[in-house]
Amino acid sequence: MRRAMVRVQTTVNGQPAEFLCEPRQSLLECLRDILGLTGTKEGCNDGNCGACAVIMDGRLVNSCLVLGVEAEGRTILTIEGLARGSELHPIQRAFLEQGAVQCGFCTPGLILATKALLDRIADPSEAEIRRWLANHLCRCTGYDKVVRAVRQAAAELKEACR
Amino acid sequence: MSDRPYEVIGTRPVRHDGADKVTGRAKFGADVRLPGMVYGYVLRSPHAHARIRRLDTTRAEQFPGVLAVVTAADLPESPDRPVDLVEGTLPLRYVRANVLARDKVLYKGHAVAAVAAVNRHVAEEAASLIEVDYEPLPAVLDVLGAMREDAPRVHEDLRMREFGETTERAGNIAEHFRFVLGEVEPSPTGEGLVPKGFADADVIVEREFRTAMVHQGYLEPQNATALWNQDGRVYVWTSTQGAFSAREAIAWVLDLPVSRVCVYPMEVGGAFGGKIRIYLEPVAALLSRKCGRPVQIVMPRRDVFEATGPTPGTVIRVKMGARKDGRISAAQVWMAYETGAFPSGQCAFGAMCILAPYDIPNLVIDGYDVVVNKPSTAPYRAPGATQAAFAAESVVDELAEKLGMDPIEFRLKNAAREGTRRADGPKHARIGCVEVLEAMRNHPHYRAPLEGQNRGRGVALGYWFNIGWYSACTISVNPDGTVNLVEGSVDLSGTRTSIAMQAAEVLGLRPDQVHPVVADTDSIGPTAVTGGSRTTYATGWAAYEAAHDVIRQMKQRAAMIWDVEPAAISFERGVFRTGERTMTFAELAARLEETGGPVIGRGAVNPASAGGSFAGAIADVEVDPGTGKVRLLRFTSLQDAGRAVHPTAVEGQMQGGSAQGIGWALFEEYAWTAEGAMANSSLLDYREPTALDVPPIETVIVEVPDPEHPFGVRGVGEANIVPPPAAIANAVYRAVGVRLRQLPLKASALVDALRAREN
Ligand code: FES
Ligand code: FES
């Protein structure tokens, strides 16, 4: 049986990307199963864990709640697109240096959430960080070291802007 | 720190798998992509308890895009026997029945059949075409109800084990055991035993506690990818805590020799005890055998809640007596744990821990494991101990209050020490119970004034015994002076690094000069699960042995080069030396080819036990008496790590365990419909703590080295989850004067209790 497929043209991690998907497939599925970008994780598939977060046209979205066809003409950043060549992004480095990664399953979502936060507020308070991250579950860390990582990244990025 | 005895141990290097974990490159189970791979979906029971009258898969098989359908009829029917499942022994028929139900479904979510298809949507659609004719049966959902003689039976063939022997008694009680210490006498009813010592007690507190079933709540759903190869070997890629325990369980269920199964342990997105059992692996393998292609199954989150191991809800009664001088004179405990659809041994673990922090002369503990029509329970971080400590530590707090003593001083007066006998028999080895309590008493948090209305501070203590078990490790020397370390321990949270650091310490290398690799079951010797807080302890010990084996062999090479006896060569801080002559590790590593070929060190250990770990918690709360909302103002976790190999990782364990304990205390629970369906099987309705629910978690690492371990390490993965619920409940009492004896400490229950007090 042939199912109706839709052609989608989009930009992923700075490169044009084109794929065929079923209308019912989520962006998360398209990234993972069609484009092979398995760095974006599926924790719940219903918008309640944040593991699948990506940045679409500058906004943080749960990719399990976006349809693949909605990516048409958009610009998408996934965890695979954050490092600069062979250098980790300062947010990635901060997560490692602060010990904010345990199992690492929530990490891609948390790192992209941090990027989206710091793009908006360069120097967030602890309360702002916690409120922003509250859409992302992390079962391993108790969030303490995650918050510290966000603060380190904020400080470094601010320094770099000077 | 100048008094640091070690170069590497106690430092905080970036973990070896760090770059992979922050770039999305780390491969978790669901990230496996194999040529020709297809996707599976499992059909599950809508009933909590029902007989399967008829199962017809014809329409699913004919659905376009479907490659295979399997049911319990595809499982082999080898003779039943008991199999050792890490956390307890179970008849093989029960293990198989949990993988795919045969004639009865025992809980909502119980697997009934599975479909492999070109994608998961097609597989799911096809599964909905499978016709199952169920005859619903009455379900038992509550542990006390299930214990009654006239309760509906979960298993017709279950016979109670009592005091280690199988009895003739049919019912839902799988096991009754008893621990006794000191002087006891028959109870007035003649049915059991009671401890002596209540007669000299000046105060006695006797209470009943209940805790709800909760889930480990890892973020990564269960998954399995299997290939039944045309040569008869079965390859499985999965997120498991133990590649070897998974290999055994898969082989048993499929009735294959273990050597025909190879398990590739993938990165694990959280486990906490819940990824020891197998669920999808044999199903994916059977589907693969039928269709000749690799099959991947990833559980939907709903199925993770409904069909993988939550941890038992409990009813626990604790009676304790103490004298005016502050000494506990007797304790009696009655505990019943709901094990879900199949027996599990967690009540015994709880019983081993419940009174372990204290030196109590006379005690009796009776424990019951009870089956109910709920998912088969699995260990959760210090399995059984958190529920037990909630009960015991609440009673200890009440005793201290009645005696007018500071709760930490009261605990110190009764604290277990080296040589104190545990309820389950063995004496404590060198433990850090007193040291943890002293660290709590001396901590600025405990001394800081806490002002304001409806605010209170609570403390509690927790214990987990930790396990040893077998681990294997090899170290091969690279010509550039680094080493590769191959290990069988799955890395859940950074143990590649804590193990590599122990090898680095011996070899005089930097941690980044040791490259750790977690191997599949074809490539390394058997290694027990990552669980029981054993990995940094036991596999680290194996790495220590392997590193010493490397040094021994390298000394022989140096001896050959220098033409001296190996015994004349010393090795310290990375330098081989005899007389005036020296060679660095790297210099010698470059000369292995000319001196006899590769050097491969080997470490294999099997410590019978491990040093137990104590943890304490101090919690400040503020209660809103109008809404019953409990807000955590400050939280400190303290734990004996023996020797903290990687302090950042140790702190991370303490903070993570504390956050889980906070969730368990305040809002996590399985909610049930009257029919026995989980009513909140999503991450929206089953509330795990977010960054807004927990305060910054302060940590204090206490170091009382374990005398057995070469570096004094104690496992730190578990004890930290044990005290938070009791500490928070005790804090709520100090804040508003009511004691809640049910987890979670629900806002509604708190409001009711406050209203009841007013009336
Ligand atoms: S997978 Fe998208 S929010 Fe959980
Ligand atoms: S590190 Fe495991 S869920 Fe966050």
mmCIF file of N, CA, C and O in Angstrom, chain A residues 1 3 22 24 29 32-33 38-39 41-44 48-49 79-80 88 92 96 98-99 101-107 111 126 130-131 134 137 139-145, chain B residues 15 18 21-22 24 27-28 30-31 33 119-122 125 215-217 219-221 268-270 272 301 380 648 651-653 655-656 660 668 684 688-691 694 696-697:
data_model
loop_
_atom_site.group_PDB
_atom_site.id
_atom_site.type_symbol
_atom_site.label_atom_id
_atom_site.label_comp_id
_atom_site.label_asym_id
_atom_site.label_seq_id
_atom_site.Cartn_x
_atom_site.Cartn_y
_atom_site.Cartn_z
ATOM 1 N N MET A 1 0.848 -1.188 0.000
ATOM 2 C CA MET A 1 0.000 0.000 0.000
ATOM 3 C C MET A 1 0.886 1.241 0.000
ATOM 4 O O MET A 1 1.819 1.351 0.784
ATOM 5 N N ARG A 3 1.316 5.154 0.732
ATOM 6 C CA ARG A 3 0.699 6.230 1.508
ATOM 7 C C ARG A 3 1.088 7.554 0.890
ATOM 8 O O ARG A 3 2.172 7.688 0.336
ATOM 9 N N GLU A 22 5.072 11.315 5.799
ATOM 10 C CA GLU A 22 3.621 11.222 5.861
ATOM 11 C C GLU A 22 3.116 12.447 6.605
ATOM 12 O O GLU A 22 3.796 12.944 7.511
ATOM 13 N N ARG A 24 1.148 12.663 8.942
ATOM 14 C CA ARG A 24 0.964 12.467 10.384
ATOM 15 C C ARG A 24 2.282 12.407 11.142
ATOM 16 O O ARG A 24 2.280 12.343 12.360
ATOM 17 N N GLU A 29 9.944 12.755 14.633
ATOM 18 C CA GLU A 29 10.125 11.531 13.847
ATOM 19 C C GLU A 29 10.924 11.802 12.579
ATOM 20 O O GLU A 29 11.768 10.998 12.183
ATOM 21 N N ARG A 32 14.599 12.272 13.434
ATOM 22 C CA ARG A 32 15.266 11.057 13.901
ATOM 23 C C ARG A 32 15.249 9.943 12.854
ATOM 24 O O ARG A 32 16.277 9.305 12.601
ATOM 25 N N ASP A 33 14.073 9.689 12.288
ATOM 26 C CA ASP A 33 13.932 8.484 11.461
ATOM 27 C C ASP A 33 14.214 8.744 9.989
ATOM 28 O O ASP A 33 14.581 7.823 9.263
ATOM 29 N N THR A 38 19.582 11.709 15.356
ATOM 30 C CA THR A 38 19.040 11.056 16.554
ATOM 31 C C THR A 38 19.459 11.754 17.845
ATOM 32 O O THR A 38 19.158 11.261 18.929
ATOM 33 N N GLY A 39 20.149 12.880 17.725
ATOM 34 C CA GLY A 39 20.505 13.626 18.942
ATOM 35 C C GLY A 39 19.280 14.203 19.641
ATOM 36 O O GLY A 39 19.286 14.402 20.857
ATOM 37 N N LYS A 41 15.833 13.787 21.313
ATOM 38 C CA LYS A 41 15.339 12.592 22.003
ATOM 39 C C LYS A 41 13.826 12.586 22.169
ATOM 40 O O LYS A 41 13.201 13.637 22.312
ATOM 41 N N GLU A 42 13.285 11.378 22.224
ATOM 42 C CA GLU A 42 11.862 11.216 22.517
ATOM 43 C C GLU A 42 11.698 10.686 23.935
ATOM 44 O O GLU A 42 12.073 9.554 24.229
ATOM 45 N N GLY A 43 11.130 11.514 24.797
ATOM 46 C CA GLY A 43 10.894 11.061 26.167
ATOM 47 C C GLY A 43 9.440 10.745 26.433
ATOM 48 O O GLY A 43 9.120 9.918 27.281
ATOM 49 N N CYS A 44 8.528 11.429 25.720
ATOM 50 C CA CYS A 44 7.110 11.245 26.033
ATOM 51 C C CYS A 44 6.223 11.298 24.797
ATOM 52 O O CYS A 44 5.150 10.726 24.788
ATOM 53 N N ASN A 48 5.403 16.798 27.145
ATOM 54 C CA ASN A 48 5.518 16.989 28.587
ATOM 55 C C ASN A 48 6.900 16.767 29.187
ATOM 56 O O ASN A 48 7.024 16.721 30.409
ATOM 57 N N CYS A 49 7.940 16.602 28.360
ATOM 58 C CA CYS A 49 9.251 16.372 28.972
ATOM 59 C C CYS A 49 10.349 17.274 28.437
ATOM 60 O O CYS A 49 11.355 17.475 29.106
ATOM 61 N N ILE A 79 20.576 19.772 18.258
ATOM 62 C CA ILE A 79 21.796 19.669 19.064
ATOM 63 C C ILE A 79 23.015 19.396 18.183
ATOM 64 O O ILE A 79 24.123 19.847 18.477
ATOM 65 N N GLU A 80 22.807 18.712 17.083
ATOM 66 C CA GLU A 80 23.937 18.387 16.202
ATOM 67 C C GLU A 80 24.533 19.630 15.554
ATOM 68 O O GLU A 80 25.656 19.585 15.052
ATOM 69 N N LEU A 88 33.446 22.814 21.030
ATOM 70 C CA LEU A 88 32.127 22.796 21.657
ATOM 71 C C LEU A 88 31.631 24.230 21.816
ATOM 72 O O LEU A 88 32.423 25.160 21.998
ATOM 73 N N GLN A 92 27.660 23.961 25.770
ATOM 74 C CA GLN A 92 27.997 22.538 25.861
ATOM 75 C C GLN A 92 29.144 22.336 26.857
ATOM 76 O O GLN A 92 29.134 21.430 27.682
ATOM 77 N N LEU A 96 29.377 20.321 30.674
ATOM 78 C CA LEU A 96 30.367 19.302 31.048
ATOM 79 C C LEU A 96 31.166 19.744 32.271
ATOM 80 O O LEU A 96 31.364 18.975 33.208
ATOM 81 N N GLN A 98 30.442 21.767 34.633
ATOM 82 C CA GLN A 98 29.681 21.836 35.883
ATOM 83 C C GLN A 98 29.122 20.468 36.298
ATOM 84 O O GLN A 98 28.460 20.367 37.325
ATOM 85 N N GLY A 99 29.351 19.442 35.509
ATOM 86 C CA GLY A 99 28.790 18.129 35.860
ATOM 87 C C GLY A 99 27.273 18.113 35.735
ATOM 88 O O GLY A 99 26.582 17.423 36.487
ATOM 89 N N VAL A 101 25.568 16.914 33.351
ATOM 90 C CA VAL A 101 25.133 15.779 32.535
ATOM 91 C C VAL A 101 25.300 14.507 33.355
ATOM 92 O O VAL A 101 26.391 14.228 33.835
ATOM 93 N N GLN A 102 24.225 13.762 33.530
ATOM 94 C CA GLN A 102 24.401 12.416 34.101
ATOM 95 C C GLN A 102 24.113 11.395 33.017
ATOM 96 O O GLN A 102 25.013 10.966 32.317
ATOM 97 N N CYS A 103 22.847 11.012 32.844
ATOM 98 C CA CYS A 103 22.600 10.056 31.768
ATOM 99 C C CYS A 103 22.712 10.726 30.401
ATOM 100 O O CYS A 103 23.010 10.085 29.409
ATOM 101 N N GLY A 104 22.423 12.008 30.347
ATOM 102 C CA GLY A 104 22.566 12.743 29.096
ATOM 103 C C GLY A 104 21.359 12.717 28.182
ATOM 104 O O GLY A 104 21.394 13.278 27.094
ATOM 105 N N PHE A 105 20.273 12.115 28.634
ATOM 106 C CA PHE A 105 19.113 11.994 27.748
ATOM 107 C C PHE A 105 18.342 13.311 27.650
ATOM 108 O O PHE A 105 17.813 13.655 26.599
ATOM 109 N N CYS A 106 18.314 14.052 28.750
ATOM 110 C CA CYS A 106 17.627 15.344 28.733
ATOM 111 C C CYS A 106 18.527 16.425 28.167
ATOM 112 O O CYS A 106 18.077 17.535 27.900
ATOM 113 N N THR A 107 19.820 16.119 28.058
ATOM 114 C CA THR A 107 20.835 17.148 27.799
ATOM 115 C C THR A 107 20.639 17.901 26.479
ATOM 116 O O THR A 107 20.729 19.134 26.479
ATOM 117 N N ILE A 111 20.213 21.871 26.651
ATOM 118 C CA ILE A 111 21.220 22.759 26.062
ATOM 119 C C ILE A 111 20.558 23.716 25.067
ATOM 120 O O ILE A 111 20.838 24.926 25.064
ATOM 121 N N GLU A 126 18.645 33.344 38.890
ATOM 122 C CA GLU A 126 18.369 31.935 39.188
ATOM 123 C C GLU A 126 16.882 31.626 39.014
ATOM 124 O O GLU A 126 16.513 30.593 38.450
ATOM 125 N N ARG A 130 15.303 28.884 36.432
ATOM 126 C CA ARG A 130 14.464 27.761 36.865
ATOM 127 C C ARG A 130 13.086 27.800 36.206
ATOM 128 O O ARG A 130 12.551 26.769 35.823
ATOM 129 N N ARG A 131 12.549 29.003 36.054
ATOM 130 C CA ARG A 131 11.240 29.092 35.420
ATOM 131 C C ARG A 131 11.338 28.626 33.952
ATOM 132 O O ARG A 131 10.531 27.860 33.467
ATOM 133 N N ALA A 134 11.703 24.890 33.537
ATOM 134 C CA ALA A 134 10.661 24.058 34.148
ATOM 135 C C ALA A 134 9.876 23.249 33.121
ATOM 136 O O ALA A 134 9.129 22.339 33.485
ATOM 137 N N LEU A 137 12.110 18.089 31.850
ATOM 138 C CA LEU A 137 12.373 17.192 32.976
ATOM 139 C C LEU A 137 13.791 16.670 32.896
ATOM 140 O O LEU A 137 14.292 16.347 31.822
ATOM 141 N N ARG A 139 15.616 13.731 35.278
ATOM 142 C CA ARG A 139 15.387 12.857 36.421
ATOM 143 C C ARG A 139 16.675 12.590 37.196
ATOM 144 O O ARG A 139 16.633 12.068 38.297
ATOM 145 N N CYS A 140 17.818 12.919 36.590
ATOM 146 C CA CYS A 140 19.090 12.493 37.195
ATOM 147 C C CYS A 140 19.739 13.525 38.101
ATOM 148 O O CYS A 140 20.365 13.161 39.087
ATOM 149 N N THR A 141 19.680 14.804 37.753
ATOM 150 C CA THR A 141 20.597 15.761 38.380
ATOM 151 C C THR A 141 20.020 16.554 39.537
ATOM 152 O O THR A 141 20.776 17.184 40.278
ATOM 153 N N GLY A 142 18.693 16.596 39.666
ATOM 154 C CA GLY A 142 18.118 17.490 40.670
ATOM 155 C C GLY A 142 18.275 18.956 40.303
ATOM 156 O O GLY A 142 18.036 19.834 41.130
ATOM 157 N N TYR A 143 18.698 19.231 39.069
ATOM 158 C CA TYR A 143 18.754 20.570 38.449
ATOM 159 C C TYR A 143 19.834 21.498 38.990
ATOM 160 O O TYR A 143 20.143 22.510 38.359
ATOM 161 N N ASP A 144 20.404 21.196 40.139
ATOM 162 C CA ASP A 144 21.338 22.144 40.742
ATOM 163 C C ASP A 144 22.511 22.452 39.810
ATOM 164 O O ASP A 144 22.834 23.608 39.546
ATOM 165 N N LYS A 145 23.137 21.414 39.308
ATOM 166 C CA LYS A 145 24.307 21.628 38.454
ATOM 167 C C LYS A 145 23.897 22.151 37.068
ATOM 168 O O LYS A 145 24.688 22.816 36.405
ATOM 169 N N ARG B 15 34.120 14.262 32.103
ATOM 170 C CA ARG B 15 33.949 12.826 31.853
ATOM 171 C C ARG B 15 34.305 12.445 30.411
ATOM 172 O O ARG B 15 34.178 13.245 29.485
ATOM 173 N N GLY B 18 31.818 12.837 27.658
ATOM 174 C CA GLY B 18 31.174 14.143 27.737
ATOM 175 C C GLY B 18 30.827 14.735 26.384
ATOM 176 O O GLY B 18 29.684 15.146 26.150
ATOM 177 N N LYS B 21 27.905 13.265 24.765
ATOM 178 C CA LYS B 21 26.616 13.508 25.434
ATOM 179 C C LYS B 21 26.092 14.919 25.205
ATOM 180 O O LYS B 21 24.896 15.154 25.334
ATOM 181 N N VAL B 22 26.967 15.878 24.893
ATOM 182 C CA VAL B 22 26.464 17.249 24.676
ATOM 183 C C VAL B 22 26.330 17.605 23.193
ATOM 184 O O VAL B 22 25.875 18.697 22.865
ATOM 185 N N GLY B 24 24.843 15.289 20.997
ATOM 186 C CA GLY B 24 23.810 14.438 20.419
ATOM 187 C C GLY B 24 24.368 13.190 19.757
ATOM 188 O O GLY B 24 23.638 12.436 19.112
ATOM 189 N N LYS B 27 24.923 7.282 21.518
ATOM 190 C CA LYS B 27 23.882 6.409 20.959
ATOM 191 C C LYS B 27 23.121 5.723 22.084
ATOM 192 O O LYS B 27 23.641 4.827 22.749
ATOM 193 N N PHE B 28 21.892 6.146 22.255
ATOM 194 C CA PHE B 28 20.991 5.474 23.180
ATOM 195 C C PHE B 28 20.270 4.361 22.414
ATOM 196 O O PHE B 28 20.372 4.280 21.176
ATOM 197 N N ALA B 30 17.266 3.750 21.425
ATOM 198 C CA ALA B 30 16.346 4.074 20.331
ATOM 199 C C ALA B 30 17.074 4.734 19.163
ATOM 200 O O ALA B 30 16.453 5.023 18.145
ATOM 201 N N ASP B 31 18.368 5.001 19.312
ATOM 202 C CA ASP B 31 19.125 5.644 18.224
ATOM 203 C C ASP B 31 19.765 4.617 17.284
ATOM 204 O O ASP B 31 20.413 4.989 16.310
ATOM 205 N N ARG B 33 20.243 2.301 14.345
ATOM 206 C CA ARG B 33 19.681 2.250 12.983
ATOM 207 C C ARG B 33 20.411 1.129 12.243
ATOM 208 O O ARG B 33 21.622 1.205 12.064
ATOM 209 N N ASN B 119 6.708 0.963 9.566
ATOM 210 C CA ASN B 119 6.971 2.042 10.513
ATOM 211 C C ASN B 119 6.042 1.877 11.697
ATOM 212 O O ASN B 119 5.151 1.022 11.703
ATOM 213 N N ARG B 120 6.246 2.708 12.718
ATOM 214 C CA ARG B 120 5.507 2.411 13.932
ATOM 215 C C ARG B 120 4.029 2.750 13.829
ATOM 216 O O ARG B 120 3.213 2.177 14.543
ATOM 217 N N HIS B 121 3.674 3.663 12.967
ATOM 218 C CA HIS B 121 2.246 3.965 12.809
ATOM 219 C C HIS B 121 1.517 2.767 12.213
ATOM 220 O O HIS B 121 0.419 2.422 12.640
ATOM 221 N N VAL B 122 2.134 2.158 11.214
ATOM 222 C CA VAL B 122 1.524 0.972 10.599
ATOM 223 C C VAL B 122 1.451 -0.156 11.622
ATOM 224 O O VAL B 122 0.438 -0.847 11.738
ATOM 225 N N GLU B 125 -1.410 0.610 13.970
ATOM 226 C CA GLU B 125 -2.708 0.388 13.329
ATOM 227 C C GLU B 125 -3.009 -1.100 13.232
ATOM 228 O O GLU B 125 -4.117 -1.553 13.527
ATOM 229 N N HIS B 215 7.042 5.544 40.288
ATOM 230 C CA HIS B 215 7.862 5.039 39.185
ATOM 231 C C HIS B 215 9.257 5.648 39.224
ATOM 232 O O HIS B 215 9.428 6.777 39.681
ATOM 233 N N GLN B 216 10.230 4.880 38.707
ATOM 234 C CA GLN B 216 11.603 5.363 38.627
ATOM 235 C C GLN B 216 11.672 6.637 37.788
ATOM 236 O O GLN B 216 12.522 7.489 38.021
ATOM 237 N N GLY B 217 10.811 6.719 36.793
ATOM 238 C CA GLY B 217 10.645 7.979 36.085
ATOM 239 C C GLY B 217 11.780 8.419 35.188
ATOM 240 O O GLY B 217 11.893 9.592 34.840
ATOM 241 N N LEU B 219 13.934 9.317 31.980
ATOM 242 C CA LEU B 219 13.403 10.064 30.846
ATOM 243 C C LEU B 219 13.388 9.240 29.564
ATOM 244 O O LEU B 219 12.599 9.494 28.657
ATOM 245 N N GLU B 220 14.258 8.260 29.472
ATOM 246 C CA GLU B 220 14.325 7.463 28.245
ATOM 247 C C GLU B 220 13.428 6.235 28.367
ATOM 248 O O GLU B 220 13.635 5.388 29.231
ATOM 249 N N PRO B 221 12.444 6.111 27.482
ATOM 250 C CA PRO B 221 11.582 4.927 27.531
ATOM 251 C C PRO B 221 12.359 3.641 27.221
ATOM 252 O O PRO B 221 13.383 3.672 26.521
ATOM 253 N N VAL B 268 22.284 4.674 28.377
ATOM 254 C CA VAL B 268 21.032 4.495 29.102
ATOM 255 C C VAL B 268 20.543 5.848 29.598
ATOM 256 O O VAL B 268 21.259 6.537 30.320
ATOM 257 N N GLY B 269 19.338 6.213 29.204
ATOM 258 C CA GLY B 269 18.793 7.513 29.594
ATOM 259 C C GLY B 269 18.086 7.462 30.930
ATOM 260 O O GLY B 269 16.905 7.761 31.043
ATOM 261 N N GLY B 270 18.821 7.072 31.950
ATOM 262 C CA GLY B 270 18.248 6.946 33.287
ATOM 263 C C GLY B 270 17.695 5.552 33.486
ATOM 264 O O GLY B 270 17.167 4.933 32.552
ATOM 265 N N PHE B 272 17.787 3.799 37.352
ATOM 266 C CA PHE B 272 17.456 3.828 38.781
ATOM 267 C C PHE B 272 16.902 2.506 39.295
ATOM 268 O O PHE B 272 16.096 2.482 40.223
ATOM 269 N N ARG B 301 5.430 6.364 26.227
ATOM 270 C CA ARG B 301 5.534 6.718 27.648
ATOM 271 C C ARG B 301 4.419 6.066 28.469
ATOM 272 O O ARG B 301 4.646 5.613 29.587
ATOM 273 N N TYR B 380 13.835 0.398 42.730
ATOM 274 C CA TYR B 380 13.994 1.837 42.510
ATOM 275 C C TYR B 380 14.993 2.330 43.546
ATOM 276 O O TYR B 380 14.683 2.380 44.719
ATOM 277 N N THR B 648 32.401 15.697 41.998
ATOM 278 C CA THR B 648 31.271 16.278 41.266
ATOM 279 C C THR B 648 30.230 15.202 40.973
ATOM 280 O O THR B 648 29.019 15.433 41.107
ATOM 281 N N GLU B 651 28.378 14.371 44.197
ATOM 282 C CA GLU B 651 27.369 15.402 44.489
ATOM 283 C C GLU B 651 26.162 15.237 43.572
ATOM 284 O O GLU B 651 25.016 15.382 43.999
ATOM 285 N N GLY B 652 26.444 14.921 42.316
ATOM 286 C CA GLY B 652 25.349 14.742 41.353
ATOM 287 C C GLY B 652 24.434 13.607 41.772
ATOM 288 O O GLY B 652 23.209 13.698 41.656
ATOM 289 N N GLN B 653 25.017 12.508 42.260
ATOM 290 C CA GLN B 653 24.191 11.403 42.746
ATOM 291 C C GLN B 653 23.334 11.849 43.918
ATOM 292 O O GLN B 653 22.152 11.519 44.012
ATOM 293 N N GLN B 655 22.356 14.874 44.711
ATOM 294 C CA GLN B 655 21.320 15.833 44.317
ATOM 295 C C GLN B 655 20.196 15.140 43.550
ATOM 296 O O GLN B 655 19.016 15.436 43.753
ATOM 297 N N GLY B 656 20.588 14.200 42.685
ATOM 298 C CA GLY B 656 19.574 13.495 41.904
ATOM 299 C C GLY B 656 18.709 12.620 42.793
ATOM 300 O O GLY B 656 17.478 12.597 42.667
ATOM 301 N N GLN B 660 14.613 13.018 43.584
ATOM 302 C CA GLN B 660 13.634 11.931 43.456
ATOM 303 C C GLN B 660 12.909 11.713 44.781
ATOM 304 O O GLN B 660 11.699 11.466 44.809
ATOM 305 N N GLU B 668 4.516 12.510 43.763
ATOM 306 C CA GLU B 668 4.480 11.378 42.846
ATOM 307 C C GLU B 668 3.619 10.254 43.398
ATOM 308 O O GLU B 668 3.742 9.884 44.561
ATOM 309 N N LEU B 684 2.536 14.493 32.228
ATOM 310 C CA LEU B 684 1.789 15.656 32.694
ATOM 311 C C LEU B 684 1.112 15.322 34.022
ATOM 312 O O LEU B 684 1.155 16.105 34.960
ATOM 313 N N GLU B 688 6.666 14.585 37.996
ATOM 314 C CA GLU B 688 8.054 14.520 38.450
ATOM 315 C C GLU B 688 8.507 15.944 38.774
ATOM 316 O O GLU B 688 8.040 16.893 38.144
ATOM 317 N N PRO B 689 9.428 16.094 39.715
ATOM 318 C CA PRO B 689 9.848 17.453 40.073
ATOM 319 C C PRO B 689 10.495 18.174 38.891
ATOM 320 O O PRO B 689 11.259 17.579 38.124
ATOM 321 N N THR B 690 10.184 19.459 38.764
ATOM 322 C CA THR B 690 10.856 20.314 37.788
ATOM 323 C C THR B 690 11.845 21.204 38.542
ATOM 324 O O THR B 690 11.913 21.163 39.774
ATOM 325 N N ALA B 691 12.548 22.022 37.785
ATOM 326 C CA ALA B 691 13.519 22.927 38.399
ATOM 327 C C ALA B 691 12.853 23.895 39.372
ATOM 328 O O ALA B 691 13.515 24.457 40.237
ATOM 329 N N VAL B 694 12.244 22.085 43.196
ATOM 330 C CA VAL B 694 13.339 21.766 44.128
ATOM 331 C C VAL B 694 14.210 23.006 44.320
ATOM 332 O O VAL B 694 14.457 23.744 43.380
ATOM 333 N N PRO B 696 17.981 24.786 45.396
ATOM 334 C CA PRO B 696 19.354 24.330 45.203
ATOM 335 C C PRO B 696 19.637 23.273 46.277
ATOM 336 O O PRO B 696 19.258 23.466 47.433
ATOM 337 N N ILE B 697 20.231 22.163 45.905
ATOM 338 C CA ILE B 697 20.437 21.088 46.878
ATOM 339 C C ILE B 697 21.891 21.114 47.337
ATOM 340 O O ILE B 697 22.811 20.864 46.563
#
